[in-house]
XYZ file of C-alpha atoms in Angstrom:
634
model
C 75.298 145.968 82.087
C 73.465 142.528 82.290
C 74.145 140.002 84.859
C 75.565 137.003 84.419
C 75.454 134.928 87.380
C 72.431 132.830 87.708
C 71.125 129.911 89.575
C 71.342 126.737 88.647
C 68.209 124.400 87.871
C 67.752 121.852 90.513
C 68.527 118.692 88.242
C 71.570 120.317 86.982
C 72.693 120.862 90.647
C 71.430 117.257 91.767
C 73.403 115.739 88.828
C 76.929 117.894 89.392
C 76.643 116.864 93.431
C 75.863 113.811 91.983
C 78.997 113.191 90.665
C 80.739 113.323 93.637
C 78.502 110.373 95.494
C 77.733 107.988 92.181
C 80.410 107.306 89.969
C 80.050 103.953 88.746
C 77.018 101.356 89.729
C 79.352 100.425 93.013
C 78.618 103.598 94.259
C 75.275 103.368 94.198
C 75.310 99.941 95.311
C 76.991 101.142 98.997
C 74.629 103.827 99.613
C 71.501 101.615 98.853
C 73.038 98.720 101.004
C 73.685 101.338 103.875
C 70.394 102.647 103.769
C 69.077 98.987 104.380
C 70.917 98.543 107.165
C 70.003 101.792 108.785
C 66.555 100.947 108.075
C 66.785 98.081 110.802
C 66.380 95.298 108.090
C 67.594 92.123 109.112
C 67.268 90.538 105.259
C 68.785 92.134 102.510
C 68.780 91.437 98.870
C 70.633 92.640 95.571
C 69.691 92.254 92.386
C 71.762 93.059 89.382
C 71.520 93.187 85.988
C 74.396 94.157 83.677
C 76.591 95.064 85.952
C 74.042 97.844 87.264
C 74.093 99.783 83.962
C 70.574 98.147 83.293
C 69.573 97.446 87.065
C 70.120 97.555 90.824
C 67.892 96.390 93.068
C 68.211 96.467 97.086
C 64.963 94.742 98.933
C 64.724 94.786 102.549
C 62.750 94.133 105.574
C 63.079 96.926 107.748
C 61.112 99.787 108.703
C 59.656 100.774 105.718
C 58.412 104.570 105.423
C 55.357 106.738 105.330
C 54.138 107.966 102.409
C 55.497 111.554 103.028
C 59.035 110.102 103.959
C 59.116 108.280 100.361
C 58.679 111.203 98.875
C 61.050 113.843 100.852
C 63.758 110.998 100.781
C 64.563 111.870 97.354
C 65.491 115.613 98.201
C 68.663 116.341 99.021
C 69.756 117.183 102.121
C 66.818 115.360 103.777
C 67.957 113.205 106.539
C 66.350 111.670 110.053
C 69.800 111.408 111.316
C 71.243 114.762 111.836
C 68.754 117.642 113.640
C 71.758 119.417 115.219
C 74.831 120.661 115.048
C 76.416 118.503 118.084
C 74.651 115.386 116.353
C 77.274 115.325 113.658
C 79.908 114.381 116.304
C 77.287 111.788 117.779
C 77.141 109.685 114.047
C 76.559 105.877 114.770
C 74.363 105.176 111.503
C 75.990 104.430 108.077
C 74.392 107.458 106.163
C 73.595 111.023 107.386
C 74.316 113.246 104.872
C 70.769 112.529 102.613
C 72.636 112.742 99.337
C 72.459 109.345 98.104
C 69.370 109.147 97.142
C 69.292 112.643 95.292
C 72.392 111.714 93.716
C 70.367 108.205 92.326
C 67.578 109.965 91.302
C 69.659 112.566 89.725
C 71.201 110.012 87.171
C 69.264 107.111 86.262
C 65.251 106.328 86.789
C 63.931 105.193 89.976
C 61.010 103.049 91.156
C 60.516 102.710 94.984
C 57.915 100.490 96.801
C 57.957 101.099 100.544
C 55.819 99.660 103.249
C 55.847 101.199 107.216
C 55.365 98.486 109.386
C 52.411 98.139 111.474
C 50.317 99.743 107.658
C 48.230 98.025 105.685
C 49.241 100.007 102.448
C 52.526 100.983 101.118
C 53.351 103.699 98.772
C 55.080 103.735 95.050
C 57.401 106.660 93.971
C 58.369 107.014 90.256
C 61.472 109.464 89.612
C 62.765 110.195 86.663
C 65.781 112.610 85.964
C 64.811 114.243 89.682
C 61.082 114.904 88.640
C 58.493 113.085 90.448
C 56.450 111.036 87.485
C 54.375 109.447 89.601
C 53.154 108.410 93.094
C 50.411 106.127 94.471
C 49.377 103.641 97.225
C 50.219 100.045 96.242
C 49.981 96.457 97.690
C 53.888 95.701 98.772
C 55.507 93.720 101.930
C 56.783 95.641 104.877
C 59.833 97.208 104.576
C 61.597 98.351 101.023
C 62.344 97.689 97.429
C 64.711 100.537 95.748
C 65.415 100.139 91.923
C 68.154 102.125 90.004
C 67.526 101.636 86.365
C 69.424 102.827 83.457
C 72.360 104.595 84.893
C 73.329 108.054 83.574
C 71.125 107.245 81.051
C 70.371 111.269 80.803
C 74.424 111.552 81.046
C 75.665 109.482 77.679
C 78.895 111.100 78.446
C 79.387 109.606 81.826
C 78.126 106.338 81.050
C 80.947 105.953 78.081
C 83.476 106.072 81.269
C 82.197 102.950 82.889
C 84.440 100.211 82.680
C 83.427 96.725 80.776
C 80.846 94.712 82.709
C 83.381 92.417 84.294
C 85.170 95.238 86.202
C 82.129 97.067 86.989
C 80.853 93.805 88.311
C 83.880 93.368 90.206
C 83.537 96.918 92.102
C 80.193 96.211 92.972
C 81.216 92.747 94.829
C 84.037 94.677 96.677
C 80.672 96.955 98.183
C 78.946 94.217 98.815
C 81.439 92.003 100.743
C 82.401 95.168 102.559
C 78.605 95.943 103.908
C 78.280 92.051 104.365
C 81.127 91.367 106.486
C 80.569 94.500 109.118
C 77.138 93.013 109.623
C 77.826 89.208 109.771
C 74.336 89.256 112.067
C 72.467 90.055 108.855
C 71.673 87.937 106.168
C 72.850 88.967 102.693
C 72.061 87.770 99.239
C 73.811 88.959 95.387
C 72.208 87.746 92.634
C 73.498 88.747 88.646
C 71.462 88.523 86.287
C 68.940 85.954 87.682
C 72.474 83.694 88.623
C 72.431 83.849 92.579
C 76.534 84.728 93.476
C 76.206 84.961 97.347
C 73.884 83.843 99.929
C 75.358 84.190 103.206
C 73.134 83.649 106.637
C 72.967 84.903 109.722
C 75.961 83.647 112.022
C 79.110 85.003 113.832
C 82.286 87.230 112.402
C 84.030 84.197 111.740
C 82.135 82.314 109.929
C 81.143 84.945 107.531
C 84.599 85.521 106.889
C 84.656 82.292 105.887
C 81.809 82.266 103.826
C 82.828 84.897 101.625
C 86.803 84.309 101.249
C 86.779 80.371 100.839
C 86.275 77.728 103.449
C 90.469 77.200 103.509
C 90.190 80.099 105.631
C 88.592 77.884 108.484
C 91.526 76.807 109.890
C 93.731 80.161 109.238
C 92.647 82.261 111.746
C 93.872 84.468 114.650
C 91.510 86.235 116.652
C 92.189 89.398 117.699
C 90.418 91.051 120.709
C 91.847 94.102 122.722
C 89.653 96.377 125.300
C 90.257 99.795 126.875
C 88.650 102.546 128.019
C 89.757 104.632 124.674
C 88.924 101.954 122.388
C 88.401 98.253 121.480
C 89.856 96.149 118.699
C 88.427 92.588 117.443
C 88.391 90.639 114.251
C 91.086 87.919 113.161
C 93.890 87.864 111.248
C 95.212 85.280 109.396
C 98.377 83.460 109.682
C 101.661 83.609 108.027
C 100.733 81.143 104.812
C 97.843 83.608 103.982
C 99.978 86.402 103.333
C 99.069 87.377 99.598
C 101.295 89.518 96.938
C 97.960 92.069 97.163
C 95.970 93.871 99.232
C 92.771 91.957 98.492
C 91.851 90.793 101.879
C 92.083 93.628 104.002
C 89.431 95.250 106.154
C 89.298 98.075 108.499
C 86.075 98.852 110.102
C 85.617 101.794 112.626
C 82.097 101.107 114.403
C 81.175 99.282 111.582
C 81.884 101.286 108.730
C 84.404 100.155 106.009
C 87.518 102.546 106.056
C 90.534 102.580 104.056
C 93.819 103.732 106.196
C 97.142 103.839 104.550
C 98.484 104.649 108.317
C 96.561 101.631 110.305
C 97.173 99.650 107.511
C 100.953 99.903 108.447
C 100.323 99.152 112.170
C 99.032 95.650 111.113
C 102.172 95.296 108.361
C 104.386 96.390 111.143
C 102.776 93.543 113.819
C 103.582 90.669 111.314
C 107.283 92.251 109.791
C 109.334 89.507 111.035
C 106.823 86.810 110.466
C 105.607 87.045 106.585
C 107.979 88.383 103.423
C 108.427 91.844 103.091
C 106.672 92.301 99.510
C 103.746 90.364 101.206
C 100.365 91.949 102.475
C 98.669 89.832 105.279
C 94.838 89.232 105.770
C 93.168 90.743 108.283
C 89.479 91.925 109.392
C 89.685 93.882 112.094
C 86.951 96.361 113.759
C 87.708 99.511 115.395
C 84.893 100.728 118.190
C 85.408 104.094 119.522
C 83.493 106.980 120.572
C 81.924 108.914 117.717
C 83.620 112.110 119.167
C 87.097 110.813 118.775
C 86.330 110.152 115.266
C 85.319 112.599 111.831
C 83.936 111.064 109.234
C 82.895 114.029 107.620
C 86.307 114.121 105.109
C 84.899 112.632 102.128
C 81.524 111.863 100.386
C 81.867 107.938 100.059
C 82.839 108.025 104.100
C 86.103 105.736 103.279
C 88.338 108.023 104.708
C 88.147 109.281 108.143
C 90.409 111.361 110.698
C 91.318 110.200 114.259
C 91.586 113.180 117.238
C 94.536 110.407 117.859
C 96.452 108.662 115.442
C 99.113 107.699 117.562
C 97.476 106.301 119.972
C 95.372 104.458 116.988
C 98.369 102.989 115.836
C 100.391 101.794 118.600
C 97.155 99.956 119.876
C 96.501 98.499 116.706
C 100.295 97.294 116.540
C 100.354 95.498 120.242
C 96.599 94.017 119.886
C 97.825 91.955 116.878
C 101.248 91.015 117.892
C 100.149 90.153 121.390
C 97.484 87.987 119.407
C 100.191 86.226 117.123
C 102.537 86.061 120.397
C 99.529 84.181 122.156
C 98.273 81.736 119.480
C 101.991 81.034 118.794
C 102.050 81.975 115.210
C 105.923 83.259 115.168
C 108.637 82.726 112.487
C 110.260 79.350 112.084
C 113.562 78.442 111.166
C 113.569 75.335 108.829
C 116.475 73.305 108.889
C 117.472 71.094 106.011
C 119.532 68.372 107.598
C 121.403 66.350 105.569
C 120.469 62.340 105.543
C 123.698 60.764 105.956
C 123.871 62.984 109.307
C 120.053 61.726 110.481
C 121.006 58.048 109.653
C 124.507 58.155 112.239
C 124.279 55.908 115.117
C 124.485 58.973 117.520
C 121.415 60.137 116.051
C 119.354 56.866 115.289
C 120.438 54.646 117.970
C 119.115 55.484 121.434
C 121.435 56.078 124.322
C 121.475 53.026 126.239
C 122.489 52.804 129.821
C 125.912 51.215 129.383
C 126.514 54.141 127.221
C 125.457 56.167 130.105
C 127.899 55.320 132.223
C 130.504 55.307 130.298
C 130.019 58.830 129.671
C 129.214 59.450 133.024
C 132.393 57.592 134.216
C 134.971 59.362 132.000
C 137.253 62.125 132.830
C 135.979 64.675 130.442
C 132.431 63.924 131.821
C 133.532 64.796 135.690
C 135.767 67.553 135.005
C 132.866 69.716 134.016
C 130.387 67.845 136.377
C 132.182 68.570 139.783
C 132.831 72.221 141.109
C 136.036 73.692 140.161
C 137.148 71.023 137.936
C 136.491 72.467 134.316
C 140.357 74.091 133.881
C 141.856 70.822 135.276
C 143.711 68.499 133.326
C 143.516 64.825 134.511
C 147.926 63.902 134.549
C 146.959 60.131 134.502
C 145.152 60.210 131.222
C 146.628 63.512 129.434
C 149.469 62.030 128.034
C 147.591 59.390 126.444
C 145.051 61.407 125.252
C 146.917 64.099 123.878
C 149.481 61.184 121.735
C 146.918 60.741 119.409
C 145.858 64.772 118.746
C 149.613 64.754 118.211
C 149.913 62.031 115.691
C 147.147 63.542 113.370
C 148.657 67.006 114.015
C 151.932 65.503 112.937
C 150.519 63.574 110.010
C 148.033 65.928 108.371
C 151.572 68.416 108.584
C 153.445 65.880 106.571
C 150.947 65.651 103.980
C 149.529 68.400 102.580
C 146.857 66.378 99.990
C 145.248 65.260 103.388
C 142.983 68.223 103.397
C 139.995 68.525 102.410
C 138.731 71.452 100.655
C 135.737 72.417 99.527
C 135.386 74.583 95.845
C 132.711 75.676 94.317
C 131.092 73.807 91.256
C 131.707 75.405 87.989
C 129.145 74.102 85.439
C 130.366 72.574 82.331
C 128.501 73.083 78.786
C 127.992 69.154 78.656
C 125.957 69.402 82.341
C 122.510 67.831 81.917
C 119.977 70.844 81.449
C 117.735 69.373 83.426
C 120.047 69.186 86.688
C 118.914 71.863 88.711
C 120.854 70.824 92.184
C 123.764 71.768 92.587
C 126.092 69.389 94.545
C 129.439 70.296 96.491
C 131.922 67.622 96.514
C 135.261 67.722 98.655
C 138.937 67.973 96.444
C 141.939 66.345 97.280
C 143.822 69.307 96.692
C 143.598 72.707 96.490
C 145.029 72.472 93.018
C 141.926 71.397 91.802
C 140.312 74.211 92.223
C 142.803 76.658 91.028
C 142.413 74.563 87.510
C 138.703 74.347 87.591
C 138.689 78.121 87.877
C 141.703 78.765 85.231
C 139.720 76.246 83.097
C 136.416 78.365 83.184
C 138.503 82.005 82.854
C 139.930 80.389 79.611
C 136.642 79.194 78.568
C 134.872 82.977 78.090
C 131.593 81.245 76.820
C 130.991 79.594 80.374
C 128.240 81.845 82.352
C 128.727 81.914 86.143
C 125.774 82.191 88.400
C 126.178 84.866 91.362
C 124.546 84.033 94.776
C 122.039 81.994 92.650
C 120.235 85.542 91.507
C 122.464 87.214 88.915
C 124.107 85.785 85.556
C 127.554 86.913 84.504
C 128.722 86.834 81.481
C 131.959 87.944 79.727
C 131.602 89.759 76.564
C 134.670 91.529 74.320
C 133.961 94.923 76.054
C 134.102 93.866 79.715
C 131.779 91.467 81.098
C 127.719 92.103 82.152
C 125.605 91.203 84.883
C 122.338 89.985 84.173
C 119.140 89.500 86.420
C 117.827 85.934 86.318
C 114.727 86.597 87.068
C 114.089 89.782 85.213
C 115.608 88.759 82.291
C 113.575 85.263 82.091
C 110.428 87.692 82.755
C 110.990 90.141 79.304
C 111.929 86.483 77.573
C 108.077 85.442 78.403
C 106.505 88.404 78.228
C 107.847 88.792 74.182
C 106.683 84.943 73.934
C 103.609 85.709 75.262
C 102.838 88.768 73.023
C 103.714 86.741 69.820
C 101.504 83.994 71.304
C 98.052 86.531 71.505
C 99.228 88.129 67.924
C 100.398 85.177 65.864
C 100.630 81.562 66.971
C 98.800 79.905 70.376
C 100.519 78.208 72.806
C 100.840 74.720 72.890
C 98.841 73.204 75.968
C 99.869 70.467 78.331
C 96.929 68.424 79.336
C 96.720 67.518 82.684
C 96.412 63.694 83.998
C 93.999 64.161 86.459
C 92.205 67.648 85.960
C 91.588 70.005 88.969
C 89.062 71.413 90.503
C 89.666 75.483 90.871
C 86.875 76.917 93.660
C 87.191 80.871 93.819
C 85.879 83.751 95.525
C 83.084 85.489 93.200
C 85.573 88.221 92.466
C 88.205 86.421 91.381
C 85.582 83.934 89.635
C 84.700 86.982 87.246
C 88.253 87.642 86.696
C 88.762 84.206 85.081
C 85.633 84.808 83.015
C 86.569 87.501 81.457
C 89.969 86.201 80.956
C 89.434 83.001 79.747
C 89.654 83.410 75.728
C 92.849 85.176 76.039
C 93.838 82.558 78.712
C 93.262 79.848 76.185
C 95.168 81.175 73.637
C 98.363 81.344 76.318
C 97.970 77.527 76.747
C 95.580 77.046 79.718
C 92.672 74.812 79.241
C 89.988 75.979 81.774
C 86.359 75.336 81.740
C 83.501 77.057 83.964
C 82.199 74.588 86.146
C 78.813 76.718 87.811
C 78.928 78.507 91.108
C 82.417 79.743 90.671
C 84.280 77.031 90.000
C 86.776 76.047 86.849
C 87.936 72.560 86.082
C 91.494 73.049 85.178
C 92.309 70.639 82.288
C 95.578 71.993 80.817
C 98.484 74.548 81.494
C 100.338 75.972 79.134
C 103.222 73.529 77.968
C 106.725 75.787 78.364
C 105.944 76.401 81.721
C 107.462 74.241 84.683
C 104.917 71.279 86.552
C 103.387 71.803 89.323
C 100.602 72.676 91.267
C 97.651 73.721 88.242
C 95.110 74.972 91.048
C 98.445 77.176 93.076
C 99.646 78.392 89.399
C 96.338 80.078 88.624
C 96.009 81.458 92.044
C 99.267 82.828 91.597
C 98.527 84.301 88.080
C 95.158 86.000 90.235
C 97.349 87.604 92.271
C 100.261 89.217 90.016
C 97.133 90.010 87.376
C 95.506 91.796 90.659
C 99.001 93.448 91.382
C 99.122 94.893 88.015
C 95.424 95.800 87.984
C 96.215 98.138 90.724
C 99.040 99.587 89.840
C 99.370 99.752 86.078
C 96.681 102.062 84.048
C 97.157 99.527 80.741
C 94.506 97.185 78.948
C 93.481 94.081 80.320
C 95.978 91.836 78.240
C 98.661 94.221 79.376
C 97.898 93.186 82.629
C 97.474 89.411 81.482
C 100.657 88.676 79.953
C 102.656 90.790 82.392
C 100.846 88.297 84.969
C 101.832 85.562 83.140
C 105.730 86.560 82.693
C 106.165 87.537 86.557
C 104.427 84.321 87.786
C 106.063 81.815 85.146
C 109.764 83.268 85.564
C 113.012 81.753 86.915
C 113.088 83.513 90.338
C 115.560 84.695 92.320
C 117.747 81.651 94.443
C 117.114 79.256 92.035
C 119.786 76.897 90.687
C 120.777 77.454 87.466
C 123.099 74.852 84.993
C 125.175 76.418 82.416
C 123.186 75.324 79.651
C 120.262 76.841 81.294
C 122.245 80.416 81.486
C 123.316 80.250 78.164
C 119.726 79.621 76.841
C 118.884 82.986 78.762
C 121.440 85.158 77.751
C 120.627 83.606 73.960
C 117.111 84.033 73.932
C 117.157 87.765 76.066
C 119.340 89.340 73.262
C 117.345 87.984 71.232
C 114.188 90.341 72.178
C 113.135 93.147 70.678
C 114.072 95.106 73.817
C 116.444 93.226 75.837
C 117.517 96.084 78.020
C 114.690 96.321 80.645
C 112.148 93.952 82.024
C 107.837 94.705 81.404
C 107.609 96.580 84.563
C 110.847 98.623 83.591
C 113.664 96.864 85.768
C 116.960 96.683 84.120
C 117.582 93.321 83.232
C 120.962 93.345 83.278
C 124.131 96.124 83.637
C 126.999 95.824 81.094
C 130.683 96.900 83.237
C 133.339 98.286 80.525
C 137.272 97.048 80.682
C 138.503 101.007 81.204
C 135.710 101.366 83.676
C 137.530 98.784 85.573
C 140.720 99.754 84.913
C 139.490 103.086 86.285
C 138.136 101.725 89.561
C 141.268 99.304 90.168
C 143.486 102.426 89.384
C 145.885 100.815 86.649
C 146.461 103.593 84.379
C 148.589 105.331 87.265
């Protein structure tokens, strides 16, 4: 009987391990940045071309290597950091496996130029599909140049999975800013297709932090620094406004390597509970240095996730390092008072308390009674009598005439209240009458909608009554207008007086450009301005005034919300952005016109029921349910 089991070729091996370490032109992007840095370069340049399916390019200055290591560098398995077993636990550099660049050559066509210092001639490597087409001596500066052309180009399959060039471009930022900022000491440049995107120099943590998330950053941050003899922690975190609706800007490095830790992640969340909203995510970039022993990074082959001998111990430090941080710089919750004007303009609280005042107080009774020892249960006989006459004569009169009280009811809108009226006012009654026929008035009135705790609508219908969910109901209303709007009819735009000036990060900068025709048909006028930035002309015209530059970094964030946790197409994403940015939310004041328009224009959609994201908008409550619950059929 014939065997079966056979060896594989060594490019069909090198492009299955492949496949583990280079899935998209990010991944290659990491490993060729890493290598850089290991190299001891202290300039570092990338160069991109369509979103790395035609190019990537990484150029350094570092070391550079010898002839023989340019070529055994493409094997796999060849490495100069590991030579024992007890050096795996001893890992300080960013790569150590020696797959990366077996896994490159495995899938695409490389061209390396490479240049030892202290040489006078460098050495050029052409690999193609894992075979060696050529190598020679050439004329090249110290240090490196790596390019990765044509990715899976030998792997059509593969390639068809790569996203469109915006999202692939986006992936390959994330890489970059994650190598940039754990090596703020290093100067980094990104240039896409011959447009330069970042150039950041050499300087401190801060101020690279600044340099790639926006210069509003400057004056947002907390620094964090904590030392032991198990570990230290140090970075900054920002304060309570910077909390975002996303993860975005959130960074874990342990001894310099990027990480991703669902468990750390909720040490930091835990630090700033009581300071920031609970559906908020706070910024942070915070680096871990521990011993190498104390730490395996040997759990995955991109080296994002990593175990802990400790985790406990990981936490709880983590935790008390940033609260004792916020705790020091005084970033703690605040309660905001709003206090009423006719209180603030009251001579007790305009006037100042003059010294005749003073002594007046001083001098009275009341004043010593609590002043002098012993004296607060005593009643002064001179002056109680007196005193207490006129307690009893407004006693005696508010008894005698019960429309002397003031109540206070609640406001029931009426259907001719001004739509536009969104405060709500509370007046006192002279009698408690009133209210009992403002509220007979509205039960007799079954087309009136009453808002609940300024967050739910009720309604009474034939059946029973239903409560519906301001917010989520408002959101299926857009999303439906929306939809019509991309298939049908564009929205109407409002042009803005003065147009704004939008500055982004480069990641959220090729968001908007790959957005922007579908943006335009949903009413906003943006134009690209150069080196991300968008002049903001128009928004779209059914949606409420405000802020144009806060409203599209609000529509960033939901559209980054959804990105991440809806598989759907990119105008999916858009118009659900759209919906859960623009909608009436939650505490908001509603007029009974307003409600009414709502429950109109919800029934009228083609599926009322449940919000985009597949909330109930509203729950319908039966007459024999109630009858049920109040027990009135025994």
């Amino acid at each position: 009987m014939a065997d079966i089991i056979n060896l594989l070729p060594d490019n069909i091996a090198n492009q299955i391990a492949a496949g583990e370490v280079i899935q998209r032109p990010a991944s290659a992007v990491k490993e060729l940045l890493e290598n850089a840095v290991d190299a001891g370069a202290t300039e570092i340049q990338l160069i991109i071309k369509d979103a790395g399916k035609e190019l990537v390019q990484v150029i350094d200055n570092g070391g550079g290597m010898s002839e023989t290591d340019a070529r055994m560098c493409f094997e796999r398995h060849a490495t100069s950091k590991i030579k024992s077993i007890e050096d795996l636990f001893q890992i300080t550099t960013m790569g150590f496996r020696g797959e990366a660049l077996a896994s490159i050559a495995a899938v695409s066509q490389v061209e390396l130029k490479t240049r030892k210092k202290g040489t006078d001639i460098g050495t050029y490597v052409e690999i193609d599909n894992s075979f060696v087409k050529k190598q020679e001596p050439c004329q090249t500066a110290e240090g490196t140049s790596i390019a990765m052309k044509n990715l899976f180009f030998n792997v059509p399959a593969r390639r068809n999975f790569l996203k469109s060039n915006t999202a692939e471009m986006r992936h390959i930022v994330d890489e970059f800013i994650r190598v940039a900022m754990a090596f703020p000491q290093l100067q980094f440049s990104l240039t896409s297709n011959n447009q330069q995107i970042f150039y950041l120099e050499k300087g401190s943590l801060k101020q690279r932090i600044v340099a790639i998330l926006g210069q509003h950053y400057n004056a947002k941050l907390v620094s964090v620094k904590e030392t032991t003899d198990y570990m230290n922690v140090y970075g900054f975190v920002g304060k309570p406004e910077t909390a975002k609706k996303t993860r975005g800007d959130q960074f874990f490095f342990v001894n310099n390597r990027f990480i991703k830790s669902s468990y750390l992640n909720h040490a930091v969340m835990n630090a700033f509970a009581d300071i920031i909203p609970t559906d908020s995510f706070p910024l942070y970039v915070l680096f871990i240095d521990v011993n190498p022993e104390h730490v395996d990074i040997n759990v995955h082959p991109t080296k994002q996730e990593i175990k802990f001998d400790d985790e406990k111990l990981m936490y709880a430090f983590i935790q008390s390092a940033v609260k004792h941080s916020l705790a020091q710089f005084s970033v703690t919750a605040t309660l905001d008072f709003d206090l009423d004007p006719n209180i603030q303009a009251l001579d007790a609280v305009s006037k100042p308390f003059t010294a005749e005042q003073q002594r007046e107080s001083t001098n009275s009774p009341l004043y010593k009674s609590f002043t002098q020892a012993n004296q607060a249960h005593m009643i002064d006989k001179s002056s109680s009598s007196s005193n207490l006459k006129h307690w009893k004569d407004l006693y005696e009169s508010a008894s005698s005439n019960n429309e002397s009280y003031v109540t206070i009811s609640p406001v029931i809108p009426d259907d001719d209240d001004d739509e536009d009226d969104n405060t709500q006012t509370t007046q006192p009654q002279a009698t408690a009458s009133v209210i009992d026929e403002r509220w007979q008035d509205t039960a007799n009135d079954q087309k009136v909608p009453v808002q609940v705790h300024q967050q739910y609508i009720l309604s009474q219908i034939k059946s029973g009554f239903i409560l519906i969910d301001q917010q989520a109901a408002h959101e299926r209303i857009l999303y439906e207008r929306y939809q019509r709007a991309l298939q049908e009819m564009p929205i109407s735009t409002q042009q803005s007086l003065f147009p704004q000036t939008l500055q982004l990060p480069p990641a959220d900068a090729a968001i908007i450009n790959e957005m922007l025709p579908d943006l335009q048909t949903l009413g906003y006028d943006l134009e690209p301005f150069g080196n991300n930035t968008f002049v903001v002309r128009g928004t779209p015209a059914d949606i409420r005034n405000g802020n144009d530059q806060a409203t599209i970094e609000n529509l960033l964030e939901q559209f980054k919300h959804f990105s991440a946790e809806l598989k759907v197409n990119r105008r999916e994403q858009l118009i659900r952005s759209m919906a859960r940015n623009n909608a009436i939310p939650a505490g908001k004041i509603l007029s009974a016109r307003e409600m009414q328009n709502i429950i109109d224009e919800l029934f009228a959609c083609s599926m009322p029921n449940v919000a985009p994201g597949g909330k109930f908008t509203f729950i319908s409550f039966k007459l024999t349910d109630l009858a049920r619950m109040f027990e009135r059929g025994n």
